[in-house]
Amino acid sequence: QSALTQPRSVSGSPGQSVTISCTGTSSDVGGYNYVSWYQQHPGKAPKLMIYDVSKRPSGVPDRFSGSKSGNTASLTISGLQADDEADYYCCSYAGRYTWVFGGGTKLTVL
Amino acid sequence: QVQLVESGGGVVQPGRSLRLSCAASGFAFSTYGMHWVRQAPGKGLEWVAVMSFDGSNKYYADSVKGRFTISRDNPKNTLYLQLNSLRAEDTAVYYCAKKLPSGVEAAPDYWGQGTLVTVSS
């Protein structure tokens, strides 16, 4: 149950796009199409942004999109806005009814 | 709307026990599986435990197996986490979270605001 690997930080200017990667193994990210992404503002609870690799819950803007290739999943945020500045975590089903999170990525909007 | 409210956190000495509660409302609690996830101060999220909608199946992270017990009371719309043999490394905010409706592999969707557990002598 090792944590998934995410970059510690990414940044972008308003209006630009950024992509956050999430690398696991064939036992988690690569083995299942059950990757989800969460946004967490300081002091707040996580909020689901993407589930099942690329599905968006209702209410999440279509500026947020997810994808996966092999053992790496990605979250892309287009048209960056100031309120997108937050920590982002990926999560993958890891088999045998367990889940594993990434270490988190701090997104800074310049 | 979905509401999850955790309680029961506090300061506890190493080796002692604590029981966390999560009161659910705004959805059919008895038809959804539930997760517990924790976050140590300044650190990332760590999955802790999951329970099926009817309480018949429960699974744990290796880091808490044998020490923590997840349970639920569906008539009371409440999820619990019993924390035994607590260690300093268990210090964290503990979140309860509803499972997505999509199946056994479903991740959390809605989260509570969390309750802080501090293990210290």
Coordinates of C-alpha atoms in Angstrom, one line a residue:
Chain A
Q1 CA 0.0 0.0 0.0
S2 CA 2.6 2.5 -1.1
A3 CA 1.3 6.0 -1.8
L4 CA 0.9 7.0 -5.5
T5 CA 3.5 9.5 -6.8
Q6 CA 2.4 13.1 -7.5
P7 CA 4.6 16.2 -8.1
R8 CA 4.9 18.2 -5.0
S9 CA 3.8 21.4 -6.8
V10 CA 2.7 22.8 -10.1
S11 CA 1.8 26.3 -11.1
G12 CA 0.2 28.3 -13.9
S13 CA -1.2 31.7 -14.7
P14 CA -4.9 32.5 -15.0
G15 CA -6.3 31.2 -18.2
Q16 CA -3.6 28.7 -18.7
S17 CA -3.8 24.9 -18.4
V18 CA -1.9 22.7 -16.0
T19 CA -1.7 18.9 -15.7
I20 CA -1.0 16.9 -12.6
S21 CA 0.3 13.4 -12.9
C22 CA -0.3 10.5 -10.6
T23 CA 1.9 7.4 -11.0
G24 CA 1.3 4.1 -9.5
T25 CA 1.8 0.5 -10.5
S26 CA -0.1 -2.3 -12.3
S27 CA -1.6 -3.2 -8.9
D28 CA -3.4 0.0 -8.6
V29 CA -3.6 2.8 -11.2
G30 CA -2.7 0.5 -14.1
G31 CA -4.9 -2.4 -13.0
Y32 CA -8.2 -0.6 -12.6
N33 CA -10.2 2.2 -14.1
Y34 CA -11.0 3.5 -10.6
V35 CA -8.9 6.6 -10.3
S36 CA -10.5 9.7 -8.6
W37 CA -9.2 13.2 -7.9
Y38 CA -9.9 15.5 -5.0
Q39 CA -9.4 19.2 -4.5
Q40 CA -8.7 20.4 -1.0
H41 CA -8.6 24.0 0.1
P42 CA -6.7 24.8 3.3
G43 CA -8.6 23.8 6.4
K44 CA -11.4 22.3 4.3
A45 CA -12.6 18.8 3.5
P46 CA -11.6 17.2 0.2
K47 CA -14.0 17.6 -2.7
L48 CA -14.4 15.0 -5.5
M49 CA -13.5 16.5 -8.9
I50 CA -13.1 13.4 -11.1
Y51 CA -14.0 9.7 -10.6
D52 CA -13.6 6.5 -12.6
V53 CA -10.6 8.1 -14.4
S54 CA -12.5 10.7 -16.4
K55 CA -16.1 11.2 -15.1
R56 CA -17.1 14.5 -13.6
P57 CA -19.6 14.7 -10.8
S58 CA -22.5 17.2 -11.4
G59 CA -21.5 20.7 -10.5
V60 CA -17.8 20.3 -11.4
P61 CA -16.8 22.6 -14.3
D62 CA -15.8 20.9 -17.5
R63 CA -12.5 22.7 -17.2
F64 CA -11.5 19.7 -15.1
S65 CA -10.7 16.5 -17.0
G66 CA -9.0 13.2 -16.2
S67 CA -7.2 10.6 -18.2
K68 CA -5.0 7.5 -17.8
S69 CA -2.2 5.8 -19.7
G70 CA -0.7 2.7 -18.3
N71 CA 0.3 3.2 -14.7
T72 CA -0.1 7.0 -14.8
A73 CA -3.3 9.0 -14.4
S74 CA -3.5 12.7 -15.1
L75 CA -5.8 15.6 -14.0
T76 CA -5.9 18.6 -16.4
I77 CA -7.3 21.9 -15.4
S78 CA -7.8 24.3 -18.2
G79 CA -8.7 28.0 -18.0
L80 CA -7.1 28.3 -14.6
Q81 CA -8.9 30.5 -12.1
A82 CA -7.7 31.9 -8.8
D83 CA -10.0 29.6 -6.9
D84 CA -8.4 26.6 -8.4
E85 CA -5.4 27.2 -6.1
A86 CA -5.5 24.2 -3.7
D87 CA -4.0 20.8 -3.0
Y88 CA -5.0 18.0 -5.3
Y89 CA -4.9 14.3 -4.5
C90 CA -5.4 11.3 -6.7
C91 CA -6.8 8.0 -5.3
S92 CA -6.9 4.6 -6.9
Y93 CA -8.5 1.3 -6.0
A94 CA -5.7 -1.1 -5.2
G95 CA -7.4 -4.4 -5.1
R96 CA -8.6 -6.6 -2.2
Y97 CA -10.9 -3.8 -1.1
T98 CA -8.2 -1.3 -0.4
W99 CA -7.5 2.2 -1.7
V100 CA -4.4 4.3 -2.0
F101 CA -3.9 8.0 -2.3
G102 CA -1.2 10.1 -3.8
G103 CA 1.0 12.4 -1.8
G104 CA -0.8 15.5 -3.0
T105 CA 0.1 18.3 -5.3
K106 CA 0.0 22.0 -4.4
L107 CA -1.4 24.1 -7.3
T108 CA -0.3 27.7 -7.3
V109 CA -2.1 30.2 -9.6
L110 CA 0.4 32.9 -10.3
Chain B
Q1 CA -28.0 17.6 0.6
V2 CA -25.5 15.1 1.9
Q3 CA -24.2 15.9 5.4
L4 CA -21.6 14.0 7.3
V5 CA -20.6 15.2 10.8
E6 CA -17.8 13.6 12.7
S7 CA -17.2 13.8 16.4
G8 CA -15.3 12.1 19.2
G9 CA -11.8 13.4 18.5
G10 CA -9.5 14.7 21.2
V11 CA -6.2 14.3 22.9
V12 CA -5.4 10.8 24.1
Q13 CA -2.4 9.1 25.6
P14 CA -0.4 6.5 23.6
G15 CA -1.9 3.0 24.1
R16 CA -5.4 4.3 25.0
S17 CA -8.6 4.1 23.0
L18 CA -11.1 6.5 21.3
R19 CA -14.3 6.0 19.4
L20 CA -15.2 8.3 16.5
S21 CA -18.7 8.8 15.2
C22 CA -20.0 10.1 11.9
A23 CA -23.7 11.2 11.8
A24 CA -25.1 11.0 8.3
S25 CA -28.1 12.8 6.7
G26 CA -29.4 13.8 3.4
F27 CA -29.1 10.4 1.7
A28 CA -30.2 6.8 2.2
F29 CA -27.4 5.9 4.6
S30 CA -28.3 2.2 4.8
T31 CA -27.8 1.8 1.1
Y32 CA -24.2 3.1 0.8
G33 CA -20.8 1.8 1.8
M34 CA -18.7 4.2 3.8
H35 CA -15.0 5.0 4.1
W36 CA -12.8 6.5 6.8
V37 CA -9.8 8.5 5.6
R38 CA -7.2 10.3 7.7
Q39 CA -4.8 13.2 7.2
A40 CA -1.8 13.8 9.6
P41 CA -1.1 17.5 10.2
G42 CA 0.5 19.0 7.1
K43 CA 0.5 15.7 5.3
G44 CA -1.5 13.9 2.6
L45 CA -4.6 11.7 2.7
E46 CA -4.4 8.1 3.9
W47 CA -7.2 5.6 3.4
V48 CA -8.0 3.8 6.7
A49 CA -11.1 1.6 6.4
V50 CA -14.2 0.8 4.4
M51 CA -17.5 -0.9 5.3
S52 CA -20.3 -2.2 3.1
F53 CA -23.8 -0.8 3.2
D54 CA -25.1 -3.5 5.5
G55 CA -22.0 -3.9 7.7
S56 CA -21.3 -7.4 6.5
N57 CA -17.9 -6.5 4.9
K58 CA -15.1 -4.4 6.4
Y59 CA -11.6 -3.9 5.3
Y60 CA -8.6 -2.0 6.7
A61 CA -5.3 -0.4 5.7
D62 CA -2.3 -2.5 6.9
S63 CA -1.3 0.4 9.2
V64 CA -4.4 0.1 11.3
K65 CA -5.4 -3.6 10.9
G66 CA -5.9 -5.3 14.3
R67 CA -6.1 -1.9 16.1
F68 CA -9.0 -0.1 14.5
T69 CA -12.6 -1.3 14.0
I70 CA -15.2 0.2 11.7
S71 CA -18.9 -0.4 12.4
R72 CA -22.2 1.2 11.6
D73 CA -25.7 1.6 13.1
N74 CA -28.1 2.0 10.1
P75 CA -31.2 2.8 12.1
K76 CA -29.2 5.7 13.7
N77 CA -27.6 6.7 10.4
T78 CA -24.2 6.6 12.1
L79 CA -20.8 5.3 11.2
Y80 CA -18.2 4.5 13.8
L81 CA -14.4 4.0 14.1
Q82 CA -13.0 2.4 17.2
L83 CA -9.4 3.3 17.7
N84 CA -7.4 1.1 20.1
S85 CA -3.7 0.9 21.0
L86 CA -3.2 4.4 19.7
R87 CA 0.2 5.5 18.6
A88 CA 1.7 9.0 18.0
E89 CA 1.6 8.3 14.3
D90 CA -2.2 8.0 14.4
T91 CA -2.4 11.7 15.1
A92 CA -4.5 13.1 12.3
V93 CA -7.8 14.5 11.2
Y94 CA -10.2 11.6 10.6
Y95 CA -12.8 12.0 7.8
C96 CA -15.8 9.9 7.2
A97 CA -16.8 9.8 3.5
K98 CA -19.7 8.3 1.6
K99 CA -18.9 5.8 -1.2
L100 CA -19.8 6.6 -4.8
P101 CA -22.7 4.4 -5.8
S102 CA -20.7 2.7 -8.6
G103 CA -19.8 -0.6 -6.9
V104 CA -17.3 -2.3 -4.6
E105 CA -14.4 -0.4 -6.0
A106 CA -16.1 3.0 -5.4
A107 CA -14.0 5.8 -4.0
P108 CA -15.3 8.4 -1.6
D109 CA -17.5 11.2 -2.9
Y110 CA -18.9 13.3 -0.1
W111 CA -16.7 14.0 2.9
G112 CA -17.4 15.3 6.4
Q113 CA -15.4 18.1 7.9
G114 CA -13.3 15.8 10.0
T115 CA -12.4 15.3 13.7
L116 CA -8.9 15.7 15.1
V117 CA -7.3 13.0 17.1
T118 CA -4.1 13.8 18.9
V119 CA -2.1 11.0 20.5
S120 CA 0.3 12.5 23.0
S121 CA 1.6 11.9 26.5

